[in-house]
Amino acid sequence: MILGDSSVLSDSVRDEWRDAGFAHLLAISGLHIGLVSWVIFRLCSWILSLVPWWSRRWAVGPLAGFIAVVSAWTYVGVAGAPVSALRAGWMITGLFGAQWVCRRSDSISGLALALAMVVINDPNSPLDPAFQLSFLAVSSLLIGMPSVGKFATFVSNVVPWNLPKTILNFVLRTCGASLLCTGATAPVVWWYFGDVSLHAIWANVLAIPLVAWGLVIPGLIAFMLSGVDHPFLVGPLSYWIDLGASN
């Protein structure tokens, strides 16, 4: 799941994941590449800010962004460079690249850059279902999530307590994102697979954060610390991964 390698799964298992609406979790996508870039960027920004001779002379963000981009493309290469990973890699490159030339980042422009670069690399890629599903899903999120966010904030503000308000806001945003992706990709999914999973709209509310924080993040940390054999690191990390996998 960390590398998007579903070859170890039988056809029946892959069909069950697709029918449940979780097939996107088996592919390397913006969820994986985005988490890697975000973690690396935050970590490098924090480390560089602790180096006085650097932080006083140069901005921390551009270098941290460069390291994040390199990390993202390393992940894309290790995962075999599927279309969804290439799209995420180019979008992240556009996001941080705008900082390098002192321009404001724009998600729509980043998606357009990704679309252009993927098609230039393989002119036949638009005929691939993975290409169609990936770009349709992300386009729907970029267009629809601002309205979903406003709606979620409006509804959650009715709740007077902070913790329930935050949980409700998260649930509404996740359901909205899942609804947008399902609606945008439904025609393509039905055309190629003959079935559309509607219960995935609410099921992804639990599945996405569970996979992100229960498997992807600890799995990537384990990969980076693969040469470290220390019980105080390996023990808790193994328990973290086992807990995420069991859930």
PDB file of C-alpha atoms in Angstrom, residues 4-240:
ATOM      1  CA  GLY A   4       1.113   1.125  -4.572  1.00  0.00           C
ATOM      2  CA  ASP A   5       2.113  -2.412  -5.510  1.00  0.00           C
ATOM      3  CA  SER A   6      -1.129  -4.385  -5.798  1.00  0.00           C
ATOM      4  CA  SER A   7       0.488  -7.272  -7.688  1.00  0.00           C
ATOM      5  CA  VAL A   8       0.670  -9.261  -4.447  1.00  0.00           C
ATOM      6  CA  LEU A   9      -3.139  -9.153  -4.201  1.00  0.00           C
ATOM      7  CA  SER A  10      -5.387 -11.641  -5.924  1.00  0.00           C
ATOM      8  CA  ASP A  11      -7.929 -10.479  -8.496  1.00  0.00           C
ATOM      9  CA  SER A  12     -10.763 -11.210  -6.078  1.00  0.00           C
ATOM     10  CA  VAL A  13      -9.219  -9.033  -3.362  1.00  0.00           C
ATOM     11  CA  ARG A  14      -8.655  -6.167  -5.803  1.00  0.00           C
ATOM     12  CA  ASP A  15     -12.275  -6.499  -6.961  1.00  0.00           C
ATOM     13  CA  GLU A  16     -13.467  -6.354  -3.342  1.00  0.00           C
ATOM     14  CA  TRP A  17     -11.473  -3.175  -2.724  1.00  0.00           C
ATOM     15  CA  ARG A  18     -12.845  -1.627  -5.917  1.00  0.00           C
ATOM     16  CA  ASP A  19     -16.424  -2.627  -5.098  1.00  0.00           C
ATOM     17  CA  ALA A  20     -16.021  -1.117  -1.627  1.00  0.00           C
ATOM     18  CA  GLY A  21     -14.804   2.152  -3.142  1.00  0.00           C
ATOM     19  CA  PHE A  22     -11.289   1.865  -1.696  1.00  0.00           C
ATOM     20  CA  ALA A  23      -9.342   1.091  -4.876  1.00  0.00           C
ATOM     21  CA  HIS A  24      -7.797   4.575  -4.812  1.00  0.00           C
ATOM     22  CA  LEU A  25      -6.045   3.655  -1.541  1.00  0.00           C
ATOM     23  CA  LEU A  26      -4.100   0.923  -3.340  1.00  0.00           C
ATOM     24  CA  ALA A  27      -2.599   3.386  -5.820  1.00  0.00           C
ATOM     25  CA  ILE A  28       0.140   5.934  -5.212  1.00  0.00           C
ATOM     26  CA  SER A  29      -1.631   9.272  -5.423  1.00  0.00           C
ATOM     27  CA  GLY A  30      -1.719  12.751  -3.990  1.00  0.00           C
ATOM     28  CA  LEU A  31      -2.465  11.263  -0.568  1.00  0.00           C
ATOM     29  CA  HIS A  32       0.919   9.526  -0.468  1.00  0.00           C
ATOM     30  CA  ILE A  33       3.027  12.103  -2.332  1.00  0.00           C
ATOM     31  CA  GLY A  34       1.361  14.996  -0.525  1.00  0.00           C
ATOM     32  CA  LEU A  35       1.990  13.484   2.911  1.00  0.00           C
ATOM     33  CA  VAL A  36       5.644  12.835   2.087  1.00  0.00           C
ATOM     34  CA  SER A  37       6.159  16.371   0.783  1.00  0.00           C
ATOM     35  CA  TRP A  38       4.331  17.970   3.701  1.00  0.00           C
ATOM     36  CA  VAL A  39       6.281  16.008   6.334  1.00  0.00           C
ATOM     37  CA  ILE A  40       9.644  16.627   4.625  1.00  0.00           C
ATOM     38  CA  PHE A  41       8.902  20.322   4.091  1.00  0.00           C
ATOM     39  CA  ARG A  42       7.847  20.872   7.712  1.00  0.00           C
ATOM     40  CA  LEU A  43      10.797  18.890   9.058  1.00  0.00           C
ATOM     41  CA  CYS A  44      13.356  20.687   6.873  1.00  0.00           C
ATOM     42  CA  SER A  45      11.832  24.089   7.645  1.00  0.00           C
ATOM     43  CA  TRP A  46      12.125  23.390  11.362  1.00  0.00           C
ATOM     44  CA  ILE A  47      15.719  22.128  11.085  1.00  0.00           C
ATOM     45  CA  LEU A  48      16.842  25.046   8.896  1.00  0.00           C
ATOM     46  CA  SER A  49      15.216  27.553  11.240  1.00  0.00           C
ATOM     47  CA  LEU A  50      17.483  26.220  13.987  1.00  0.00           C
ATOM     48  CA  VAL A  51      20.605  27.059  11.938  1.00  0.00           C
ATOM     49  CA  PRO A  52      21.284  30.753  12.627  1.00  0.00           C
ATOM     50  CA  TRP A  53      23.787  31.356   9.836  1.00  0.00           C
ATOM     51  CA  TRP A  54      21.266  30.085   7.260  1.00  0.00           C
ATOM     52  CA  SER A  55      17.990  31.454   8.603  1.00  0.00           C
ATOM     53  CA  ARG A  56      19.473  34.947   9.052  1.00  0.00           C
ATOM     54  CA  ARG A  57      20.833  35.180   5.490  1.00  0.00           C
ATOM     55  CA  TRP A  58      18.386  33.226   3.355  1.00  0.00           C
ATOM     56  CA  ALA A  59      14.749  32.266   3.408  1.00  0.00           C
ATOM     57  CA  VAL A  60      14.041  28.827   4.820  1.00  0.00           C
ATOM     58  CA  GLY A  61      11.033  28.031   2.617  1.00  0.00           C
ATOM     59  CA  PRO A  62      12.662  27.720  -0.842  1.00  0.00           C
ATOM     60  CA  LEU A  63      15.348  25.246   0.276  1.00  0.00           C
ATOM     61  CA  ALA A  64      12.871  23.222   2.325  1.00  0.00           C
ATOM     62  CA  GLY A  65      10.549  23.210  -0.689  1.00  0.00           C
ATOM     63  CA  PHE A  66      13.358  22.026  -2.960  1.00  0.00           C
ATOM     64  CA  ILE A  67      14.130  19.131  -0.618  1.00  0.00           C
ATOM     65  CA  ALA A  68      10.420  18.300  -0.460  1.00  0.00           C
ATOM     66  CA  VAL A  69      10.188  18.238  -4.270  1.00  0.00           C
ATOM     67  CA  VAL A  70      13.257  15.984  -4.537  1.00  0.00           C
ATOM     68  CA  SER A  71      11.739  13.677  -1.912  1.00  0.00           C
ATOM     69  CA  ALA A  72       8.419  13.610  -3.772  1.00  0.00           C
ATOM     70  CA  TRP A  73      10.043  12.649  -7.077  1.00  0.00           C
ATOM     71  CA  THR A  74      12.172  10.035  -5.336  1.00  0.00           C
ATOM     72  CA  TYR A  75       8.970   8.514  -4.009  1.00  0.00           C
ATOM     73  CA  VAL A  76       7.409   8.685  -7.490  1.00  0.00           C
ATOM     74  CA  GLY A  77      10.408   6.862  -8.960  1.00  0.00           C
ATOM     75  CA  VAL A  78      10.494   4.171  -6.267  1.00  0.00           C
ATOM     76  CA  ALA A  79       6.755   3.574  -6.762  1.00  0.00           C
ATOM     77  CA  GLY A  80       7.212   3.012 -10.498  1.00  0.00           C
ATOM     78  CA  ALA A  81       5.885   6.402 -11.681  1.00  0.00           C
ATOM     79  CA  PRO A  82       2.175   5.601 -12.194  1.00  0.00           C
ATOM     80  CA  VAL A  83      -0.017   8.333 -13.692  1.00  0.00           C
ATOM     81  CA  SER A  84      -1.524   9.374 -10.349  1.00  0.00           C
ATOM     82  CA  ALA A  85       1.944   9.745  -8.810  1.00  0.00           C
ATOM     83  CA  LEU A  86       3.245  11.724 -11.796  1.00  0.00           C
ATOM     84  CA  ARG A  87       0.269  14.051 -11.537  1.00  0.00           C
ATOM     85  CA  ALA A  88       0.913  14.603  -7.827  1.00  0.00           C
ATOM     86  CA  GLY A  89       4.644  15.058  -8.403  1.00  0.00           C
ATOM     87  CA  TRP A  90       4.159  17.754 -11.023  1.00  0.00           C
ATOM     88  CA  MET A  91       1.539  19.539  -8.942  1.00  0.00           C
ATOM     89  CA  ILE A  92       3.914  19.655  -5.970  1.00  0.00           C
ATOM     90  CA  THR A  93       6.714  20.848  -8.249  1.00  0.00           C
ATOM     91  CA  GLY A  94       4.483  23.672  -9.455  1.00  0.00           C
ATOM     92  CA  LEU A  95       3.449  24.515  -5.891  1.00  0.00           C
ATOM     93  CA  PHE A  96       6.991  24.918  -4.569  1.00  0.00           C
ATOM     94  CA  GLY A  97       8.415  26.089  -7.892  1.00  0.00           C
ATOM     95  CA  ALA A  98       6.242  29.190  -7.703  1.00  0.00           C
ATOM     96  CA  GLN A  99       8.108  30.164  -4.526  1.00  0.00           C
ATOM     97  CA  TRP A 100      11.452  29.850  -6.282  1.00  0.00           C
ATOM     98  CA  VAL A 101      10.453  32.474  -8.883  1.00  0.00           C
ATOM     99  CA  CYS A 102       8.602  34.640  -6.356  1.00  0.00           C
ATOM    100  CA  ARG A 103       5.130  33.860  -7.684  1.00  0.00           C
ATOM    101  CA  ARG A 104       1.945  32.902  -5.875  1.00  0.00           C
ATOM    102  CA  SER A 105       1.120  29.204  -6.089  1.00  0.00           C
ATOM    103  CA  ASP A 106      -2.122  28.182  -7.746  1.00  0.00           C
ATOM    104  CA  SER A 107      -3.597  24.663  -7.552  1.00  0.00           C
ATOM    105  CA  ILE A 108      -5.385  24.985 -10.899  1.00  0.00           C
ATOM    106  CA  SER A 109      -2.151  26.049 -12.579  1.00  0.00           C
ATOM    107  CA  GLY A 110      -0.379  23.155 -10.880  1.00  0.00           C
ATOM    108  CA  LEU A 111      -2.964  20.736 -12.244  1.00  0.00           C
ATOM    109  CA  ALA A 112      -2.616  22.247 -15.714  1.00  0.00           C
ATOM    110  CA  LEU A 113       1.173  21.833 -15.489  1.00  0.00           C
ATOM    111  CA  ALA A 114       0.741  18.204 -14.434  1.00  0.00           C
ATOM    112  CA  LEU A 115      -1.702  17.552 -17.273  1.00  0.00           C
ATOM    113  CA  ALA A 116       0.637  19.052 -19.849  1.00  0.00           C
ATOM    114  CA  MET A 117       3.735  17.218 -18.617  1.00  0.00           C
ATOM    115  CA  VAL A 118       2.031  13.839 -18.339  1.00  0.00           C
ATOM    116  CA  VAL A 119       0.587  14.139 -21.866  1.00  0.00           C
ATOM    117  CA  ILE A 120       3.942  15.306 -23.271  1.00  0.00           C
ATOM    118  CA  ASN A 121       5.618  12.313 -21.658  1.00  0.00           C
ATOM    119  CA  ASP A 122       2.980   9.914 -23.040  1.00  0.00           C
ATOM    120  CA  PRO A 123       0.513  11.259 -25.640  1.00  0.00           C
ATOM    121  CA  ASN A 124      -1.616   8.114 -25.242  1.00  0.00           C
ATOM    122  CA  SER A 125      -2.040   8.576 -21.481  1.00  0.00           C
ATOM    123  CA  PRO A 126      -5.492  10.276 -21.746  1.00  0.00           C
ATOM    124  CA  LEU A 127      -6.827   6.919 -22.985  1.00  0.00           C
ATOM    125  CA  ASP A 128      -5.770   5.266 -19.723  1.00  0.00           C
ATOM    126  CA  PRO A 129      -8.585   4.911 -17.115  1.00  0.00           C
ATOM    127  CA  ALA A 130      -6.070   5.779 -14.361  1.00  0.00           C
ATOM    128  CA  PHE A 131      -5.356   9.104 -16.102  1.00  0.00           C
ATOM    129  CA  GLN A 132      -9.036   9.915 -16.465  1.00  0.00           C
ATOM    130  CA  LEU A 133      -9.920   8.979 -12.882  1.00  0.00           C
ATOM    131  CA  SER A 134      -6.946  10.813 -11.367  1.00  0.00           C
ATOM    132  CA  PHE A 135      -7.455  14.117 -13.164  1.00  0.00           C
ATOM    133  CA  LEU A 136     -11.248  14.042 -12.851  1.00  0.00           C
ATOM    134  CA  ALA A 137     -11.052  13.435  -9.098  1.00  0.00           C
ATOM    135  CA  VAL A 138      -8.518  16.198  -8.472  1.00  0.00           C
ATOM    136  CA  SER A 139     -10.362  18.650 -10.737  1.00  0.00           C
ATOM    137  CA  SER A 140     -13.582  18.071  -8.819  1.00  0.00           C
ATOM    138  CA  LEU A 141     -11.777  18.701  -5.523  1.00  0.00           C
ATOM    139  CA  LEU A 142     -10.157  21.924  -6.708  1.00  0.00           C
ATOM    140  CA  ILE A 143     -13.442  23.251  -8.046  1.00  0.00           C
ATOM    141  CA  GLY A 144     -15.811  22.046  -5.345  1.00  0.00           C
ATOM    142  CA  MET A 145     -13.898  22.034  -2.069  1.00  0.00           C
ATOM    143  CA  PRO A 146     -14.053  25.802  -1.465  1.00  0.00           C
ATOM    144  CA  SER A 147     -17.859  25.565  -1.377  1.00  0.00           C
ATOM    145  CA  VAL A 148     -17.724  22.395   0.709  1.00  0.00           C
ATOM    146  CA  GLY A 149     -15.405  24.122   3.165  1.00  0.00           C
ATOM    147  CA  LYS A 150     -17.763  27.077   3.544  1.00  0.00           C
ATOM    148  CA  PHE A 151     -20.717  24.760   4.093  1.00  0.00           C
ATOM    149  CA  ALA A 152     -18.823  22.660   6.656  1.00  0.00           C
ATOM    150  CA  THR A 153     -17.718  25.762   8.552  1.00  0.00           C
ATOM    151  CA  PHE A 154     -21.268  27.186   8.542  1.00  0.00           C
ATOM    152  CA  VAL A 155     -22.814  23.964   9.863  1.00  0.00           C
ATOM    153  CA  SER A 156     -20.088  23.203  12.429  1.00  0.00           C
ATOM    154  CA  ASN A 157     -20.305  26.723  13.878  1.00  0.00           C
ATOM    155  CA  VAL A 158     -23.725  25.773  15.221  1.00  0.00           C
ATOM    156  CA  VAL A 159     -21.978  23.446  17.701  1.00  0.00           C
ATOM    157  CA  PRO A 160     -20.801  25.427  20.764  1.00  0.00           C
ATOM    158  CA  TRP A 161     -17.990  23.072  21.860  1.00  0.00           C
ATOM    159  CA  ASN A 162     -14.602  23.114  20.128  1.00  0.00           C
ATOM    160  CA  LEU A 163     -13.873  19.376  19.941  1.00  0.00           C
ATOM    161  CA  PRO A 164     -17.277  18.300  18.526  1.00  0.00           C
ATOM    162  CA  LYS A 165     -17.122  21.307  16.192  1.00  0.00           C
ATOM    163  CA  THR A 166     -13.727  20.209  14.849  1.00  0.00           C
ATOM    164  CA  ILE A 167     -14.868  16.598  14.409  1.00  0.00           C
ATOM    165  CA  LEU A 168     -18.068  17.648  12.627  1.00  0.00           C
ATOM    166  CA  ASN A 169     -16.124  19.992  10.349  1.00  0.00           C
ATOM    167  CA  PHE A 170     -13.696  17.202   9.451  1.00  0.00           C
ATOM    168  CA  VAL A 171     -16.488  14.699   8.779  1.00  0.00           C
ATOM    169  CA  LEU A 172     -18.408  17.147   6.580  1.00  0.00           C
ATOM    170  CA  ARG A 173     -15.294  18.090   4.599  1.00  0.00           C
ATOM    171  CA  THR A 174     -14.286  14.450   4.107  1.00  0.00           C
ATOM    172  CA  CYS A 175     -17.806  13.430   3.078  1.00  0.00           C
ATOM    173  CA  GLY A 176     -17.953  16.395   0.718  1.00  0.00           C
ATOM    174  CA  ALA A 177     -14.601  15.507  -0.841  1.00  0.00           C
ATOM    175  CA  SER A 178     -15.644  11.882  -1.224  1.00  0.00           C
ATOM    176  CA  LEU A 179     -18.970  12.938  -2.773  1.00  0.00           C
ATOM    177  CA  LEU A 180     -17.200  15.211  -5.247  1.00  0.00           C
ATOM    178  CA  CYS A 181     -14.728  12.513  -6.293  1.00  0.00           C
ATOM    179  CA  THR A 182     -17.429   9.852  -6.544  1.00  0.00           C
ATOM    180  CA  GLY A 183     -19.677  12.083  -8.637  1.00  0.00           C
ATOM    181  CA  ALA A 184     -16.881  13.197 -10.960  1.00  0.00           C
ATOM    182  CA  THR A 185     -15.479   9.721 -11.561  1.00  0.00           C
ATOM    183  CA  ALA A 186     -18.778   7.777 -11.550  1.00  0.00           C
ATOM    184  CA  PRO A 187     -19.282   7.855 -15.357  1.00  0.00           C
ATOM    185  CA  VAL A 188     -15.738   6.574 -15.987  1.00  0.00           C
ATOM    186  CA  VAL A 189     -15.975   3.926 -13.258  1.00  0.00           C
ATOM    187  CA  TRP A 190     -19.329   2.713 -14.591  1.00  0.00           C
ATOM    188  CA  TRP A 191     -18.034   2.654 -18.166  1.00  0.00           C
ATOM    189  CA  TYR A 192     -14.957   0.565 -17.407  1.00  0.00           C
ATOM    190  CA  PHE A 193     -16.121  -1.519 -14.435  1.00  0.00           C
ATOM    191  CA  GLY A 194     -19.915  -1.531 -14.701  1.00  0.00           C
ATOM    192  CA  ASP A 195     -20.509  -0.571 -11.063  1.00  0.00           C
ATOM    193  CA  VAL A 196     -20.301   2.511  -8.823  1.00  0.00           C
ATOM    194  CA  SER A 197     -19.862   2.226  -5.052  1.00  0.00           C
ATOM    195  CA  LEU A 198     -21.972   4.896  -3.336  1.00  0.00           C
ATOM    196  CA  HIS A 199     -21.326   3.775   0.247  1.00  0.00           C
ATOM    197  CA  ALA A 200     -17.689   4.765  -0.254  1.00  0.00           C
ATOM    198  CA  ILE A 201     -18.816   8.364   0.298  1.00  0.00           C
ATOM    199  CA  TRP A 202     -19.127   7.815   4.048  1.00  0.00           C
ATOM    200  CA  ALA A 203     -16.738   4.834   4.357  1.00  0.00           C
ATOM    201  CA  ASN A 204     -13.772   6.966   3.230  1.00  0.00           C
ATOM    202  CA  VAL A 205     -14.320   9.227   6.238  1.00  0.00           C
ATOM    203  CA  LEU A 206     -12.682   6.469   8.306  1.00  0.00           C
ATOM    204  CA  ALA A 207     -10.571   4.793   5.640  1.00  0.00           C
ATOM    205  CA  ILE A 208      -8.554   7.790   4.435  1.00  0.00           C
ATOM    206  CA  PRO A 209      -7.241   9.050   7.808  1.00  0.00           C
ATOM    207  CA  LEU A 210      -6.716   5.451   8.969  1.00  0.00           C
ATOM    208  CA  VAL A 211      -4.578   4.629   5.938  1.00  0.00           C
ATOM    209  CA  ALA A 212      -2.746   7.973   6.016  1.00  0.00           C
ATOM    210  CA  TRP A 213      -1.815   8.043   9.702  1.00  0.00           C
ATOM    211  CA  GLY A 214      -2.013   4.329  10.473  1.00  0.00           C
ATOM    212  CA  LEU A 215      -0.051   2.914   7.526  1.00  0.00           C
ATOM    213  CA  VAL A 216       1.469   5.437   5.117  1.00  0.00           C
ATOM    214  CA  ILE A 217       3.160   7.773   7.597  1.00  0.00           C
ATOM    215  CA  PRO A 218       4.600   5.059   9.926  1.00  0.00           C
ATOM    216  CA  GLY A 219       5.515   2.943   6.892  1.00  0.00           C
ATOM    217  CA  LEU A 220       7.499   5.808   5.370  1.00  0.00           C
ATOM    218  CA  ILE A 221       9.199   6.487   8.688  1.00  0.00           C
ATOM    219  CA  ALA A 222      10.105   2.794   8.910  1.00  0.00           C
ATOM    220  CA  PHE A 223      11.516   2.957   5.379  1.00  0.00           C
ATOM    221  CA  MET A 224      13.685   5.972   6.208  1.00  0.00           C
ATOM    222  CA  LEU A 225      14.890   4.281   9.414  1.00  0.00           C
ATOM    223  CA  SER A 226      15.394   0.893   7.781  1.00  0.00           C
ATOM    224  CA  GLY A 227      19.082   0.908   8.713  1.00  0.00           C
ATOM    225  CA  VAL A 228      18.411   1.740  12.357  1.00  0.00           C
ATOM    226  CA  ASP A 229      18.070  -1.171  14.761  1.00  0.00           C
ATOM    227  CA  HIS A 230      17.128   0.422  18.056  1.00  0.00           C
ATOM    228  CA  PRO A 231      14.379  -1.049  20.270  1.00  0.00           C
ATOM    229  CA  PHE A 232      13.135   2.374  21.380  1.00  0.00           C
ATOM    230  CA  LEU A 233      12.429   3.224  17.718  1.00  0.00           C
ATOM    231  CA  VAL A 234      11.595  -0.123  16.129  1.00  0.00           C
ATOM    232  CA  GLY A 235       9.247  -1.302  18.891  1.00  0.00           C
ATOM    233  CA  PRO A 236       6.786   1.622  18.929  1.00  0.00           C
ATOM    234  CA  LEU A 237       6.940   1.962  15.139  1.00  0.00           C
ATOM    235  CA  SER A 238       6.100  -1.719  14.623  1.00  0.00           C
ATOM    236  CA  TYR A 239       3.217  -1.436  17.070  1.00  0.00           C
ATOM    237  CA  TRP A 240       1.964   1.680  15.238  1.00  0.00           C
TER     238      TRP A 240
END
